[in-house]
PDB file of C-alpha atoms in Angstrom:
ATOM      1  CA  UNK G   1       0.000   0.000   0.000  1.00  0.00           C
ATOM      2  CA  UNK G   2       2.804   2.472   1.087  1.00  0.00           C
ATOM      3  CA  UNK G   3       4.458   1.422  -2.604  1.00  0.00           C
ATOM      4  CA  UNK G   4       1.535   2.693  -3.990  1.00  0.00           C
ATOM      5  CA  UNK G   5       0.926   5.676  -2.251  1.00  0.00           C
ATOM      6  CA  UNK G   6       4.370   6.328  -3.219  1.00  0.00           C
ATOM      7  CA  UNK G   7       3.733   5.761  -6.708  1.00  0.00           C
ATOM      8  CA  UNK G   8       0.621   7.713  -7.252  1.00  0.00           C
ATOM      9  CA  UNK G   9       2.003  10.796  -5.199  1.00  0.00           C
ATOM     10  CA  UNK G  10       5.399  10.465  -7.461  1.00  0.00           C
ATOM     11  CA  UNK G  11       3.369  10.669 -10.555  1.00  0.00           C
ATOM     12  CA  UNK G  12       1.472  13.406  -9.574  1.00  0.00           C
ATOM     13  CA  UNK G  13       4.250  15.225  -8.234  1.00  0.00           C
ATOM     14  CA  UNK G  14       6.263  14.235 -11.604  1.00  0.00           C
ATOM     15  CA  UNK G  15       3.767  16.124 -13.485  1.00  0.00           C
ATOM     16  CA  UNK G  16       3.691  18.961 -12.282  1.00  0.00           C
ATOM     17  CA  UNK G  17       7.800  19.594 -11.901  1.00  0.00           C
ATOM     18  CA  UNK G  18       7.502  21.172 -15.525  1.00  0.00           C
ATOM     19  CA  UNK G  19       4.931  23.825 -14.580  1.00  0.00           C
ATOM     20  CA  UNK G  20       6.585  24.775 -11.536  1.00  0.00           C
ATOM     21  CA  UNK G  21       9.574  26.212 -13.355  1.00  0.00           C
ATOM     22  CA  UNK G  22       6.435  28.875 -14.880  1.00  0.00           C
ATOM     23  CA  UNK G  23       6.641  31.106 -12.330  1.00  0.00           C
ATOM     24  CA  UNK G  24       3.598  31.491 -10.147  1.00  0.00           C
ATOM     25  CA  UNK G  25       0.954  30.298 -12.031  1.00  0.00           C
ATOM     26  CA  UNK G  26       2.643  26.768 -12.145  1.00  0.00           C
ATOM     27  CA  UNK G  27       3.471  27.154  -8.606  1.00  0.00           C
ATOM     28  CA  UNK G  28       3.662  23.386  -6.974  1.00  0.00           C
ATOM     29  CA  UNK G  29      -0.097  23.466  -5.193  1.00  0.00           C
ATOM     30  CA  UNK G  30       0.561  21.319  -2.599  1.00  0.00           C
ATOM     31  CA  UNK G  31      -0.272  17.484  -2.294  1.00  0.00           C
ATOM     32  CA  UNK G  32      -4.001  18.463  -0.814  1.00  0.00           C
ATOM     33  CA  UNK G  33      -4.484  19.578  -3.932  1.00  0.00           C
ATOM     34  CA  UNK G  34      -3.223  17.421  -6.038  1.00  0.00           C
ATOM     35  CA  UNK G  35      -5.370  14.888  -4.857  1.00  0.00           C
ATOM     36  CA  UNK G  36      -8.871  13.575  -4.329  1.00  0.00           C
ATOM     37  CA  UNK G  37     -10.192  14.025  -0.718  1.00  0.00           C
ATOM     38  CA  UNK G  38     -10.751  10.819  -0.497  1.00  0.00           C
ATOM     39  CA  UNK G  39      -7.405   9.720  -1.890  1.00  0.00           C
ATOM     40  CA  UNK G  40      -5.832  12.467   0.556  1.00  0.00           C
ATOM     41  CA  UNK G  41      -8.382  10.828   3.906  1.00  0.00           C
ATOM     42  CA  UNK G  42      -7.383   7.323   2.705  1.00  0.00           C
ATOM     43  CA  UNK G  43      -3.565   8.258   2.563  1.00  0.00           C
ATOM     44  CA  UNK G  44      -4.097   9.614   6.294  1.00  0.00           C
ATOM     45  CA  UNK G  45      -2.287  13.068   5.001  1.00  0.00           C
ATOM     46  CA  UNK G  46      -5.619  14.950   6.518  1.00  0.00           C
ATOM     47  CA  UNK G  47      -4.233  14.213  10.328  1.00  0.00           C
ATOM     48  CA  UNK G  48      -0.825  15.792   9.113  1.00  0.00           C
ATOM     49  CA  UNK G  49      -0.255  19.791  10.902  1.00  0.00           C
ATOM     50  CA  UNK G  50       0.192  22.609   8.475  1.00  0.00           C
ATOM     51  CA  UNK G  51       4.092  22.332   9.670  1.00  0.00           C
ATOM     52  CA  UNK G  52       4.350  18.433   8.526  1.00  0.00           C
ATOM     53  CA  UNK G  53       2.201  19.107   5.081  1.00  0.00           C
ATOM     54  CA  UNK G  54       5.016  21.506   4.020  1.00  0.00           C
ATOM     55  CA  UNK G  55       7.723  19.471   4.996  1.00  0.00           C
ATOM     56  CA  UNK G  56       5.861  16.979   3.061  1.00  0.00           C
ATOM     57  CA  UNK G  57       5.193  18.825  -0.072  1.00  0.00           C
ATOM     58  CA  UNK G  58       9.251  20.412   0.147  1.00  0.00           C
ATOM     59  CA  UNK G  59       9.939  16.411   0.241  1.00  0.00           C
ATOM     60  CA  UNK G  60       8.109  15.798  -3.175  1.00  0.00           C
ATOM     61  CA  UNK G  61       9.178  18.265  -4.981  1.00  0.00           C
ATOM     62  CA  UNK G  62      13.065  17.527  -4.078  1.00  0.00           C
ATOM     63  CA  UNK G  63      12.416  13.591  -4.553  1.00  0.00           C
ATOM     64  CA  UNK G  64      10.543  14.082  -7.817  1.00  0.00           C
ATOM     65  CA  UNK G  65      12.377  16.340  -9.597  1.00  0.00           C
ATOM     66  CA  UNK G  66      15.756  14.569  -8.864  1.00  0.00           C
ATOM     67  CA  UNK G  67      13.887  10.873  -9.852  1.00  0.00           C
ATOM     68  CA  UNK G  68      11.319  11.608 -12.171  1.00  0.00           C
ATOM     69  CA  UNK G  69      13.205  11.328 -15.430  1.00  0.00           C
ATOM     70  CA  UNK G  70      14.531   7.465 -14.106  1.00  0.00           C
ATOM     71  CA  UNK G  71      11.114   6.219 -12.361  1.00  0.00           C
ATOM     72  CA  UNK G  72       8.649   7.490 -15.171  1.00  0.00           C
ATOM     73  CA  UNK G  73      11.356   5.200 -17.468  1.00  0.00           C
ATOM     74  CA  UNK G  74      12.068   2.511 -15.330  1.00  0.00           C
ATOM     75  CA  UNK G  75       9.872   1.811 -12.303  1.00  0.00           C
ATOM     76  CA  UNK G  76       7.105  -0.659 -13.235  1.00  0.00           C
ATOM     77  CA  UNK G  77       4.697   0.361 -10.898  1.00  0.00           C
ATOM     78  CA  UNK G  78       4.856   4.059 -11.365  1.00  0.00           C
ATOM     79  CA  UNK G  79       4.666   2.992 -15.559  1.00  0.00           C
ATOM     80  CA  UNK G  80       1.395   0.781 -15.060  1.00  0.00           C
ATOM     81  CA  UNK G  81      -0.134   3.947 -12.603  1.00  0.00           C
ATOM     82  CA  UNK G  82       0.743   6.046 -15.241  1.00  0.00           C
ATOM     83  CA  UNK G  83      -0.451   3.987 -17.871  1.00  0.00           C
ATOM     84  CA  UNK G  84      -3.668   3.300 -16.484  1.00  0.00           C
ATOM     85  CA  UNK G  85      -5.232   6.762 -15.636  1.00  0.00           C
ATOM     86  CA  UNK G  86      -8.404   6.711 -18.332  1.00  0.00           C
ATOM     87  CA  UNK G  87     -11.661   7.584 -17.528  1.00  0.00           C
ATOM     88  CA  UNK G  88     -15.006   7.397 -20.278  1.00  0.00           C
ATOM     89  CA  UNK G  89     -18.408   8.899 -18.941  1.00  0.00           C
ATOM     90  CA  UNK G  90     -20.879  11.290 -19.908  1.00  0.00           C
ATOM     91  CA  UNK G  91     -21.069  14.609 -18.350  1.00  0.00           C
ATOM     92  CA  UNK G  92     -24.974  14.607 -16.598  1.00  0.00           C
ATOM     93  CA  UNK G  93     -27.919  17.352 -18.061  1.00  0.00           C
ATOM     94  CA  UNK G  94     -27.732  20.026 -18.498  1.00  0.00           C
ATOM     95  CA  UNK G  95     -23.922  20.884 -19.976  1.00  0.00           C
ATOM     96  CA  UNK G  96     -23.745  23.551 -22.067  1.00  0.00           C
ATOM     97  CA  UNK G  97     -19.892  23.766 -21.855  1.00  0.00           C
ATOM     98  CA  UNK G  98     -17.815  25.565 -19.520  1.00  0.00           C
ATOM     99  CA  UNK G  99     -16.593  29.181 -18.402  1.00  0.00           C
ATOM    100  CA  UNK G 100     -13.853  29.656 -15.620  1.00  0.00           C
ATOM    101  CA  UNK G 101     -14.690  27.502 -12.383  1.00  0.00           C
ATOM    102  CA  UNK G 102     -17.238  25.167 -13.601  1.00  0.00           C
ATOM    103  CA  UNK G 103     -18.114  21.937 -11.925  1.00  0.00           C
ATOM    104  CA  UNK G 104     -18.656  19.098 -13.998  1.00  0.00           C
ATOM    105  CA  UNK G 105     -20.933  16.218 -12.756  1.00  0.00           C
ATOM    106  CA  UNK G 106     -20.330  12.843 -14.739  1.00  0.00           C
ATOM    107  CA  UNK G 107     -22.665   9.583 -14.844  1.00  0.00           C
ATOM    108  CA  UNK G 108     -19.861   7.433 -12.340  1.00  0.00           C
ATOM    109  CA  UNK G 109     -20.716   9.819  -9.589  1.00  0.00           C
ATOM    110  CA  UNK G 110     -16.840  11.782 -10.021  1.00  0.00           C
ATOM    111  CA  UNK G 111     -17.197  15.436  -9.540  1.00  0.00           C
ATOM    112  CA  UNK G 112     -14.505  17.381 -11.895  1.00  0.00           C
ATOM    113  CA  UNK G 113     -13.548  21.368 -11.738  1.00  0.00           C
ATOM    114  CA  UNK G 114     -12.065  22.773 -14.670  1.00  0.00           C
ATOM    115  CA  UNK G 115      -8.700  24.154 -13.466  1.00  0.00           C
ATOM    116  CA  UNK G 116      -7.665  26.477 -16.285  1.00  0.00           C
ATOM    117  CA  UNK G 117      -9.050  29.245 -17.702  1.00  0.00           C
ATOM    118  CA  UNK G 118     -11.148  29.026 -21.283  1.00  0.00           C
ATOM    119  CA  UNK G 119     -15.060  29.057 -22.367  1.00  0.00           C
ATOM    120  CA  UNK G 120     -16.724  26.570 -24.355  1.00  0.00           C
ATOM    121  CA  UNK G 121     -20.369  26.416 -25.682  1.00  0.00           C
ATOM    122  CA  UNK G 122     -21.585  23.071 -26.111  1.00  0.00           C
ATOM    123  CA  UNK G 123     -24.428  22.098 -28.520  1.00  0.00           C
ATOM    124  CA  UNK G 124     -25.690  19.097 -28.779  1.00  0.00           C
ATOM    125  CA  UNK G 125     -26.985  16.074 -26.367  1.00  0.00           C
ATOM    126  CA  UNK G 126     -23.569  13.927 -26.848  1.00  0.00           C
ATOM    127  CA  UNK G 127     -21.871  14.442 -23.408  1.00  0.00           C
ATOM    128  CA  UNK G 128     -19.387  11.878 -24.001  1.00  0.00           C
ATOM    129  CA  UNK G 129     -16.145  12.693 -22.306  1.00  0.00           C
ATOM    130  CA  UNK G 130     -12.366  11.018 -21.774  1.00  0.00           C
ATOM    131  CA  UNK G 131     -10.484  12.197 -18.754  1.00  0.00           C
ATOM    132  CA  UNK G 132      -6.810  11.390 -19.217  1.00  0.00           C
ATOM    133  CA  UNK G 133      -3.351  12.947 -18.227  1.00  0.00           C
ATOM    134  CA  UNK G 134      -1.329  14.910 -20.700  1.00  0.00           C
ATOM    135  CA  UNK G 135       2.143  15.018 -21.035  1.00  0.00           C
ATOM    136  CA  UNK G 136       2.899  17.189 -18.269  1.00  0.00           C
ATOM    137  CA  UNK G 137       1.007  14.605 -15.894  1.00  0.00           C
ATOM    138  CA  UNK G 138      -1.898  17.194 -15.570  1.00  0.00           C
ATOM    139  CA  UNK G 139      -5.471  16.051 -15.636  1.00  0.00           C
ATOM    140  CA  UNK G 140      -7.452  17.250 -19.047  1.00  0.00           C
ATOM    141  CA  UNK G 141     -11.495  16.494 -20.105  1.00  0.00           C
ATOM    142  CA  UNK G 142     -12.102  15.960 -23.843  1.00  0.00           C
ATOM    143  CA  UNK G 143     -15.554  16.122 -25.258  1.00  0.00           C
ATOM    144  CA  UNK G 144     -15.788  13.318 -27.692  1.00  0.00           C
ATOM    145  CA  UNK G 145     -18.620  14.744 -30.388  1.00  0.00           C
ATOM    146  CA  UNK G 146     -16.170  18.249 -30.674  1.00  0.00           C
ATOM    147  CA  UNK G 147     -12.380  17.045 -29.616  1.00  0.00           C
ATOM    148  CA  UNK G 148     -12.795  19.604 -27.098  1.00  0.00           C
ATOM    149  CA  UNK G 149     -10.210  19.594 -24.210  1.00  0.00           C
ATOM    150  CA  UNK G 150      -9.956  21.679 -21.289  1.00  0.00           C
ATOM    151  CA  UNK G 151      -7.793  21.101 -17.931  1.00  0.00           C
ATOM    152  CA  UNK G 152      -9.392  19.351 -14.911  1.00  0.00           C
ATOM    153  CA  UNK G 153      -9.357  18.625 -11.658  1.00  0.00           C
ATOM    154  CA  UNK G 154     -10.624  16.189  -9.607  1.00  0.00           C
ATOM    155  CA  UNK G 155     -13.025  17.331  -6.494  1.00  0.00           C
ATOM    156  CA  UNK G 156     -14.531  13.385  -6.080  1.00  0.00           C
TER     157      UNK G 156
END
């Protein structure tokens, strides 16, 4: 379990090293952020002080940014993590696209908050979407019936 903790925190971490070299709007948001609330309960990280969550988050940026490049090549459970983060659902009525902070509510129950800034009108009933990480490791929605993509996050 800690190996996979581990593993999912390093790939998280991993992609966000690039951004963090952008100045403040790639600025590393902390491992509370980075994850789920239920991944960050399960993980035990909520009984952590503020003083032990930094420590923490100084910790994963050092680790990750000296390992990445090796583990993302050669670590066969951070590969298979990696590889496996792919979700398909349909975005529940109504959507009509999004426009800054919007909350998107899919079919499986998740709960997803666009994270970067960009408007889209939707028309049409297909709400068909593929939640996947792009090459920076970052979380991005893509509306099947318009190839539509815009950065996510996940809430639950």
């Amino acid at each position: 379990m800690r190996s996979t903790l581990l593993s999912l925190l390093f790939l998280t971490v991993a992609g966000s090293m690039p951004a963090l070299a952008a100045g403040p709007v790639g600025e590393f948001p902390g491992v509370e952020k980075l994850m789920s609330s239920e991944e960050y309960r399960a993980a035990g990280l909520d009984k952590l002080s503020d003083v032990e969550r930094a420590a923490l988050n100084r910790w994963l940026v050092t680790y990750t940014a000296a390992e990445a490049p090796t583990l993302l090549r050669s670590n066969p459970e951070v590969i298979a993590a990696d590889e496996s983060i792919r979700i398909e659902a349909n975005i529940k009525s109504p959507f009509e696209g999004w426009s800054g902070e919007t909350l998107f509510y899919l079919d499986n129950g998740q709960v997803w908050r666009q994270r970067l800034p960009g408007r889209y009108l939707h028309r049409g009933d297909d709400t068909a979407v593929v939640i996947d990480k792009n090459f920076l490791g970052f979380y991005r929605m893509t509306v099947k019936a318009t190839d539509k993509t815009v950065g996510v996050s996940r809430v639950r």
